[in-house]
Short mmCIF file of C-alpha atoms and ligand atoms in Angstrom, two decimals:
data_model
loop_
_atom_site.label_atom_id
_atom_site.label_comp_id
_atom_site.label_asym_id
_atom_site.label_seq_id
_atom_site.Cartn_x
_atom_site.Cartn_y
_atom_site.Cartn_z
CA UNK A 1 -13.32 -13.56 -10.45
CA UNK A 2 -9.90 -14.59 -9.12
CA UNK A 3 -9.03 -15.40 -5.55
CA UNK A 4 -5.67 -15.41 -3.79
CA UNK A 5 -5.43 -17.17 -0.44
CA UNK A 6 -3.00 -15.52 1.98
CA UNK A 7 -1.68 -18.04 4.47
CA UNK A 8 -0.64 -15.85 7.40
CA UNK A 9 -1.29 -16.43 11.13
CA UNK A 10 -4.90 -15.44 10.39
CA UNK A 11 -5.43 -16.69 6.81
CA UNK A 12 -7.77 -14.87 4.43
CA UNK A 13 -8.77 -14.50 0.80
CA UNK A 14 -8.25 -11.61 -1.60
CA UNK A 15 -11.03 -11.46 -4.21
CA UNK A 16 -10.20 -9.68 -7.47
CA UNK A 17 -13.32 -8.99 -9.49
CA UNK A 18 -14.66 -6.21 -11.67
CA UNK A 19 -17.84 -4.88 -9.98
CA UNK A 20 -17.01 -7.09 -6.97
CA UNK A 21 -17.92 -4.16 -4.74
CA UNK A 22 -21.59 -4.67 -5.68
CA UNK A 23 -21.41 -8.18 -4.22
CA UNK A 24 -19.40 -7.16 -1.17
CA UNK A 25 -22.26 -8.00 1.25
CA UNK A 26 -22.53 -11.54 -0.14
CA UNK A 27 -18.77 -12.14 0.14
CA UNK A 28 -18.60 -10.67 3.65
CA UNK A 29 -21.60 -12.76 4.77
CA UNK A 30 -19.64 -15.89 3.79
CA UNK A 31 -16.89 -15.10 6.32
CA UNK A 32 -18.90 -13.80 9.29
CA UNK A 33 -22.09 -14.34 11.26
CA UNK A 34 -21.97 -10.68 12.40
CA UNK A 35 -25.23 -8.81 12.79
CA UNK A 36 -23.67 -5.34 12.52
CA UNK A 37 -21.24 -3.87 9.98
CA UNK A 38 -19.46 -0.55 10.64
CA UNK A 39 -18.27 1.03 7.39
CA UNK A 40 -15.35 3.48 7.72
CA UNK A 41 -14.69 5.64 4.66
CA UNK A 42 -13.69 9.13 3.53
CA UNK A 43 -15.89 11.84 2.03
CA UNK A 44 -14.77 11.25 -1.59
CA UNK A 45 -14.95 7.44 -1.64
CA UNK A 46 -18.05 7.41 0.56
CA UNK A 47 -19.91 9.61 -1.95
CA UNK A 48 -18.91 7.32 -4.84
CA UNK A 49 -19.29 3.83 -3.34
CA UNK A 50 -20.73 4.08 0.19
CA UNK A 51 -24.33 3.37 -0.81
CA UNK A 52 -23.38 0.49 -3.13
CA UNK A 53 -21.58 -1.21 -0.24
CA UNK A 54 -24.20 -0.55 2.46
CA UNK A 55 -27.04 -1.64 0.12
CA UNK A 56 -25.20 -4.90 -0.52
CA UNK A 57 -24.48 -5.37 3.21
CA UNK A 58 -28.13 -4.72 4.16
CA UNK A 59 -29.35 -7.11 1.48
CA UNK A 60 -27.24 -9.74 3.20
CA UNK A 61 -28.67 -9.11 6.65
CA UNK A 62 -26.18 -6.64 8.16
CA UNK A 63 -27.33 -3.63 10.17
CA UNK A 64 -25.04 -0.86 8.86
CA UNK A 65 -23.57 2.31 10.27
CA UNK A 66 -21.08 4.56 8.44
CA UNK A 67 -18.33 6.86 9.72
CA UNK A 68 -16.93 9.34 7.17
CA UNK A 69 -13.84 11.53 7.60
CA UNK A 70 -12.13 14.05 5.26
CA UNK A 71 -10.06 12.50 2.45
CA UNK A 72 -6.27 12.73 2.73
CA UNK A 73 -3.16 11.81 4.70
CA UNK A 74 -3.80 14.65 7.18
CA UNK A 75 -6.74 12.59 8.54
CA UNK A 76 -4.54 9.63 9.48
CA UNK A 77 -4.02 11.01 12.96
CA UNK A 78 -4.75 10.32 16.63
CA UNK A 79 -7.78 12.58 16.64
CA UNK A 80 -9.62 10.79 13.78
CA UNK A 81 -8.45 7.47 15.22
CA UNK A 82 -10.15 8.42 18.53
CA UNK A 83 -13.31 9.48 16.69
CA UNK A 84 -13.47 6.08 14.96
CA UNK A 85 -13.13 4.25 18.30
CA UNK A 86 -15.90 6.43 19.81
CA UNK A 87 -18.08 5.79 16.75
CA UNK A 88 -17.64 2.01 17.09
CA UNK A 89 -18.53 2.23 20.78
CA UNK A 90 -21.56 4.52 20.21
CA UNK A 91 -22.88 2.03 17.64
CA UNK A 92 -22.42 -0.87 20.08
CA UNK A 93 -20.07 -2.77 17.76
CA UNK A 94 -19.03 -5.97 19.52
CA UNK A 95 -16.23 -8.46 18.90
CA UNK A 96 -18.58 -10.63 16.86
CA UNK A 97 -19.40 -7.76 14.47
CA UNK A 98 -17.41 -6.63 11.45
CA UNK A 99 -15.64 -3.40 10.47
CA UNK A 100 -15.25 -2.46 6.79
CA UNK A 101 -12.48 -0.19 5.47
CA UNK A 102 -13.80 1.36 2.24
CA UNK A 103 -11.22 3.56 0.53
CA UNK A 104 -7.54 4.06 -0.21
CA UNK A 105 -4.47 3.51 1.93
CA UNK A 106 -5.35 6.12 4.56
CA UNK A 107 -8.77 4.55 5.20
CA UNK A 108 -7.30 1.02 5.26
CA UNK A 109 -4.43 1.95 7.59
CA UNK A 110 -6.47 3.85 10.18
CA UNK A 111 -9.42 1.45 10.09
CA UNK A 112 -7.10 -1.55 10.40
CA UNK A 113 -5.43 -0.02 13.44
CA UNK A 114 -8.82 0.86 14.99
CA UNK A 115 -9.96 -2.74 14.36
CA UNK A 116 -6.78 -4.04 16.03
CA UNK A 117 -7.27 -1.92 19.14
CA UNK A 118 -11.04 -1.56 19.65
CA UNK A 119 -12.09 -4.24 22.19
CA UNK A 120 -8.54 -5.64 21.67
CA UNK A 121 -9.44 -6.75 18.17
CA UNK A 122 -12.49 -6.98 15.90
CA UNK A 123 -12.44 -8.59 12.43
CA UNK A 124 -12.19 -6.16 9.54
CA UNK A 125 -12.55 -6.29 5.76
CA UNK A 126 -10.55 -4.21 3.30
CA UNK A 127 -12.33 -2.83 0.23
CA UNK A 128 -9.43 -0.87 -1.33
CA UNK A 129 -10.38 1.67 -4.00
CA UNK A 130 -6.97 2.93 -5.16
CA UNK A 131 -4.35 0.95 -7.07
CA UNK A 132 -1.78 1.53 -4.32
CA UNK A 133 -4.17 0.16 -1.68
CA UNK A 134 -5.22 -2.81 -3.86
CA UNK A 135 -1.71 -4.03 -4.66
CA UNK A 136 0.06 -3.01 -1.48
CA UNK A 137 -1.43 -1.62 1.72
CA UNK A 138 -4.65 -3.67 1.93
CA UNK A 139 -2.73 -6.97 1.90
CA UNK A 140 -0.19 -8.01 4.52
CA UNK A 141 -1.63 -6.67 7.76
CA UNK A 142 0.35 -3.49 8.33
CA UNK A 143 -1.91 -0.87 9.90
CA UNK A 144 -0.89 2.50 11.31
CA UNK A 145 -1.52 6.17 11.93
CA UNK A 146 0.86 9.14 11.80
CA UNK A 147 2.03 10.87 14.98
CA UNK A 148 4.05 14.06 15.53
CA UNK A 149 7.34 12.15 15.19
CA UNK A 150 6.52 10.81 11.73
CA UNK A 151 4.42 8.75 9.36
CA UNK A 152 3.05 5.33 10.39
CA UNK A 153 4.82 5.41 13.74
CA UNK A 154 1.91 3.95 15.76
CA UNK A 155 0.19 0.83 14.51
CA UNK A 156 -0.24 -2.93 14.68
CA UNK A 157 0.02 -6.04 12.57
CA UNK A 158 -3.60 -6.98 11.95
CA UNK A 159 -4.48 -9.15 8.98
CA UNK A 160 -7.87 -8.44 7.39
CA UNK A 161 -10.51 -11.17 7.33
CA UNK A 162 -11.13 -10.56 3.61
CA UNK A 163 -9.98 -8.18 0.86
CA UNK A 164 -12.22 -7.25 -2.08
CA UNK A 165 -10.44 -5.57 -5.03
CA UNK A 166 -12.71 -4.15 -7.71
CA UNK A 167 -10.60 -2.73 -10.55
CA UNK A 168 -13.59 -0.75 -11.85
CA UNK A 169 -13.18 1.57 -8.86
CA UNK A 170 -9.82 2.61 -10.35
CA UNK A 171 -11.61 4.26 -13.26
CA UNK A 172 -12.59 7.22 -11.07
CA UNK A 173 -8.99 7.89 -9.97
CA UNK A 174 -7.08 10.95 -11.16
CA UNK A 175 -4.03 10.16 -13.36
CA UNK A 176 -1.76 11.20 -10.43
CA UNK A 177 -3.36 8.72 -8.01
CA UNK A 178 -3.23 5.93 -10.60
CA UNK A 179 0.49 6.67 -11.21
CA UNK A 180 1.02 6.59 -7.44
CA UNK A 181 0.05 2.89 -7.57
CA UNK A 182 1.88 2.21 -10.84
CA UNK A 183 5.20 3.01 -9.13
CA UNK A 184 4.56 0.12 -6.70
CA UNK A 185 3.54 -2.15 -9.60
CA UNK A 186 6.86 -1.40 -11.36
CA UNK A 187 8.59 -2.13 -8.05
CA UNK A 188 7.04 -5.64 -7.92
CA UNK A 189 8.25 -6.29 -11.46
CA UNK A 190 11.77 -5.12 -10.60
CA UNK A 191 12.10 -7.17 -7.41
CA UNK A 192 10.41 -10.40 -8.47
CA UNK A 193 8.92 -10.71 -11.97
CA UNK A 194 10.49 -9.71 -15.29
CA UNK A 195 7.27 -10.58 -17.17
CA UNK A 196 5.27 -8.22 -14.99
CA UNK A 197 7.84 -5.48 -15.67
CA UNK A 198 7.54 -6.12 -19.42
CA UNK A 199 3.72 -6.08 -19.22
CA UNK A 200 3.83 -2.65 -17.59
CA UNK A 201 6.56 -1.46 -19.94
CA UNK A 202 4.53 -2.52 -22.99
CA UNK A 203 1.61 -0.34 -21.87
CA UNK A 204 1.25 3.34 -21.00
CA UNK A 205 -1.05 5.14 -18.58
CA UNK A 206 -3.57 5.38 -21.47
CA UNK A 207 -3.77 1.60 -22.05
CA UNK A 208 -2.88 -0.05 -18.74
CA UNK A 209 -6.57 -0.41 -17.75
CA UNK A 210 -6.85 -3.29 -20.27
CA UNK A 211 -4.27 -5.28 -18.31
CA UNK A 212 -5.36 -4.12 -14.86
CA UNK A 213 -6.83 -7.36 -13.49
CA UNK A 214 -3.74 -9.39 -14.46
CA UNK A 215 -1.51 -6.69 -13.04
CA UNK A 216 -3.40 -6.58 -9.72
CA UNK A 217 -3.41 -10.38 -9.46
CA UNK A 218 0.34 -10.68 -10.14
CA UNK A 219 1.31 -7.89 -7.74
CA UNK A 220 -0.84 -9.26 -4.90
CA UNK A 221 0.51 -12.76 -5.48
CA UNK A 222 4.08 -11.46 -5.10
CA UNK A 223 3.10 -9.63 -1.94
CA UNK A 224 1.38 -12.77 -0.63
CA UNK A 225 4.52 -14.81 -1.10
CA UNK A 226 6.75 -12.23 0.63
CA UNK A 227 4.32 -11.72 3.53
CA UNK A 228 3.80 -15.46 4.06
CA UNK A 229 7.57 -15.81 4.53
CA UNK A 230 7.95 -12.79 6.82
CA UNK A 231 4.59 -11.69 8.20
CA UNK A 232 6.11 -9.59 11.02
CA UNK A 233 8.71 -7.77 8.93
CA UNK A 234 11.84 -9.30 10.43
CA UNK A 235 13.86 -9.64 7.21
CA UNK A 236 12.72 -10.77 3.76
CA UNK A 237 9.71 -8.42 3.69
CA UNK A 238 12.19 -5.58 3.41
CA UNK A 239 12.58 -6.32 -0.32
CA UNK A 240 9.18 -4.64 -0.72
CA UNK A 241 11.02 -1.46 0.22
CA UNK A 242 12.96 -1.13 -3.04
CA UNK A 243 13.26 2.63 -3.66
CA UNK A 244 11.65 3.42 -0.32
CA UNK A 245 14.62 4.72 1.75
CA UNK A 246 15.15 7.62 -0.65
CA UNK A 247 11.45 7.66 -1.48
CA UNK A 248 10.45 8.25 2.14
CA UNK A 249 13.19 10.89 2.38
CA UNK A 250 11.74 12.72 -0.63
CA UNK A 251 8.23 12.50 0.80
CA UNK A 252 9.54 13.88 4.12
CA UNK A 253 11.48 16.67 2.41
CA UNK A 254 8.25 17.69 0.63
CA UNK A 255 6.42 17.52 3.99
CA UNK A 256 4.08 14.91 2.48
CA UNK A 257 2.31 17.54 0.36
CA UNK A 258 2.06 17.62 -3.44
CA UNK A 259 4.42 14.66 -3.58
CA UNK A 260 2.90 11.16 -3.49
CA UNK A 261 4.40 7.98 -2.05
CA UNK A 262 4.61 6.57 -5.59
CA UNK A 263 6.56 9.62 -6.80
CA UNK A 264 9.05 9.04 -3.99
CA UNK A 265 9.37 5.32 -4.70
CA UNK A 266 9.79 5.99 -8.42
CA UNK A 267 12.59 8.53 -7.97
CA UNK A 268 14.15 6.41 -5.20
CA UNK A 269 14.25 3.25 -7.39
CA UNK A 270 15.93 5.21 -10.20
CA UNK A 271 18.45 6.93 -7.96
CA UNK A 272 19.69 3.72 -6.34
CA UNK A 273 19.70 1.85 -9.68
CA UNK A 274 21.72 4.61 -11.33
CA UNK A 275 24.36 4.32 -8.56
CA UNK A 276 24.64 0.57 -8.42
CA UNK A 277 23.43 -1.10 -11.61
CA UNK A 278 24.27 -1.21 -15.30
CA UNK A 279 23.27 1.80 -17.45
CA UNK A 280 20.95 -0.55 -19.45
CA UNK A 281 18.86 -1.46 -16.40
CA UNK A 282 18.73 2.13 -15.22
CA UNK A 283 17.63 3.30 -18.68
CA UNK A 284 14.94 0.61 -18.92
CA UNK A 285 13.53 1.43 -15.51
CA UNK A 286 13.59 5.15 -16.24
CA UNK A 287 11.78 4.75 -19.59
CA UNK A 288 9.12 2.56 -18.01
CA UNK A 289 8.41 5.01 -15.17
CA UNK A 290 8.26 7.95 -17.58
CA UNK A 291 5.37 6.21 -19.38
CA UNK A 292 3.38 6.72 -16.18
CA UNK A 293 4.54 10.35 -15.72
CA UNK A 294 6.57 9.39 -12.66
CA UNK A 295 9.76 11.21 -11.55
CA UNK A 296 13.06 9.46 -12.20
CA UNK A 297 15.37 11.57 -10.05
CA UNK A 298 15.45 14.78 -8.08
CA UNK A 299 17.12 18.21 -8.09
CA UNK A 300 17.17 18.27 -4.30
CA UNK A 301 20.80 18.10 -3.08
CA UNK A 302 21.52 14.69 -1.58
CA UNK A 303 22.84 16.24 1.65
CA UNK A 304 19.36 17.66 2.25
CA UNK A 305 17.78 14.22 1.79
CA UNK A 306 20.19 12.17 3.89
CA UNK A 307 18.88 13.38 7.29
CA UNK A 308 15.43 12.07 6.27
CA UNK A 309 16.98 8.67 5.41
CA UNK A 310 18.27 8.31 8.98
CA UNK A 311 14.72 8.73 10.27
CA UNK A 312 13.47 5.76 8.26
CA UNK A 313 11.88 3.34 10.69
CA UNK A 314 13.38 0.33 8.88
CA UNK A 315 16.76 1.48 10.17
CA UNK A 316 18.52 -0.24 13.07
CA UNK A 317 20.86 1.90 15.12
CA UNK A 318 23.95 2.97 13.17
CA UNK A 319 22.95 1.17 9.98
CA UNK A 320 20.28 1.05 7.32
CA UNK A 321 19.27 -1.37 4.58
CA UNK A 322 18.62 -0.60 0.96
CA UNK A 323 17.40 -2.84 -1.84
CA UNK A 324 19.16 -3.27 -5.15
CA UNK A 325 17.97 -5.05 -8.33
CA UNK A 326 21.04 -5.98 -10.37
CA UNK A 327 18.76 -7.70 -12.89
CA UNK A 328 15.09 -7.06 -13.57
CA UNK A 329 13.13 -9.56 -11.48
CA UNK A 330 15.51 -10.17 -8.60
CA UNK A 331 16.42 -8.12 -5.56
CA UNK A 332 18.89 -8.23 -2.72
CA UNK A 333 18.92 -6.50 0.64
CA UNK A 334 22.14 -4.67 1.44
CA UNK A 335 22.86 -3.57 5.01
CA UNK A 336 25.36 -0.72 5.38
CA UNK A 337 26.46 1.75 8.02
CA UNK A 338 25.01 5.22 7.73
CA UNK A 339 28.49 6.50 6.78
CA UNK A 340 28.71 3.97 3.91
CA UNK A 341 25.25 4.94 2.66
CA UNK A 342 26.18 8.64 2.74
CA UNK A 343 29.42 7.97 0.86
CA UNK A 344 27.55 5.92 -1.74
CA UNK A 345 24.93 8.61 -2.35
CA UNK A 346 27.38 11.50 -2.32
CA UNK A 347 29.77 9.90 -4.85
N1 LIG B 405 4.20 -1.92 2.18
C1 LIG B 405 5.30 -2.77 2.51
C2 LIG B 405 4.92 -3.90 3.39
O1 LIG B 405 3.75 -4.22 3.53
O2 LIG B 405 5.78 -4.51 3.97
#
């Protein structure tokens, strides 16, 4: 077992342990005196791991209730959000109880936001079961739901009280969902850690499981460091968005269907690197992403993507920021006007 302590305004630990999910009740008991635990999950993850978690919680003295909603981004909406709040109320969850998010990014995001708003804030625990959720969304306190105007447009900063990452849960993921997370892992290597990049580059999707615990630990530790310096996303945290301006645009263009976040980030990282960095770095990044069957560009005309870039919520009026990695392992944030960004991409 490895632990990373995240020193934000509400500090917490991230536990990384194979089969850690089986001991989740014991770990959660150490951080709370709650009598009730409300588990929020989706139908796919709930069927795989719901009983393991509730058995462990009950063994450790928690009275459990479970709310399950349909798997997928389309559930991250106001209606399911309202159903979760009603469920918490119907089960008489109080501020001294605990809420558990069991699942991928959608479950973590919507449960985190419900925990931030129900009774003006109840502690919650993240048990992420996808690679993307383990190395990115479960750590750092960003919670949100989608509204008509776009993805993640309503939410709150709410740090979890504990995160439990069990890499064995990744074994049930489809290759596409694993690759979705691998794009973010490559991103961490590019922005902060050449050795991590090389570790990923020396494996393929067939062998990466052997290195998974080290990979998860290293990625979360990078995220910890960035988040500790900029918990509320005022500046430095933006380096986590390498590849994301174009990535979000690609996701938007595809209407968030049959095109994962990781696919967008992967293509976005390659497109910006091709424009601004040496051919060697671009080639290295491209080869690495191809090992995980991730896209390294797009056929969509850039003028069709640019309108989606303007909608990016990281944008301030009249300008936007993009991230560039001139060498593997270091990143800089570049702020440009929208006109400059268009010129750059259209060149
Ligand atoms: N997923 C990027 C961040 O947490 O800032």
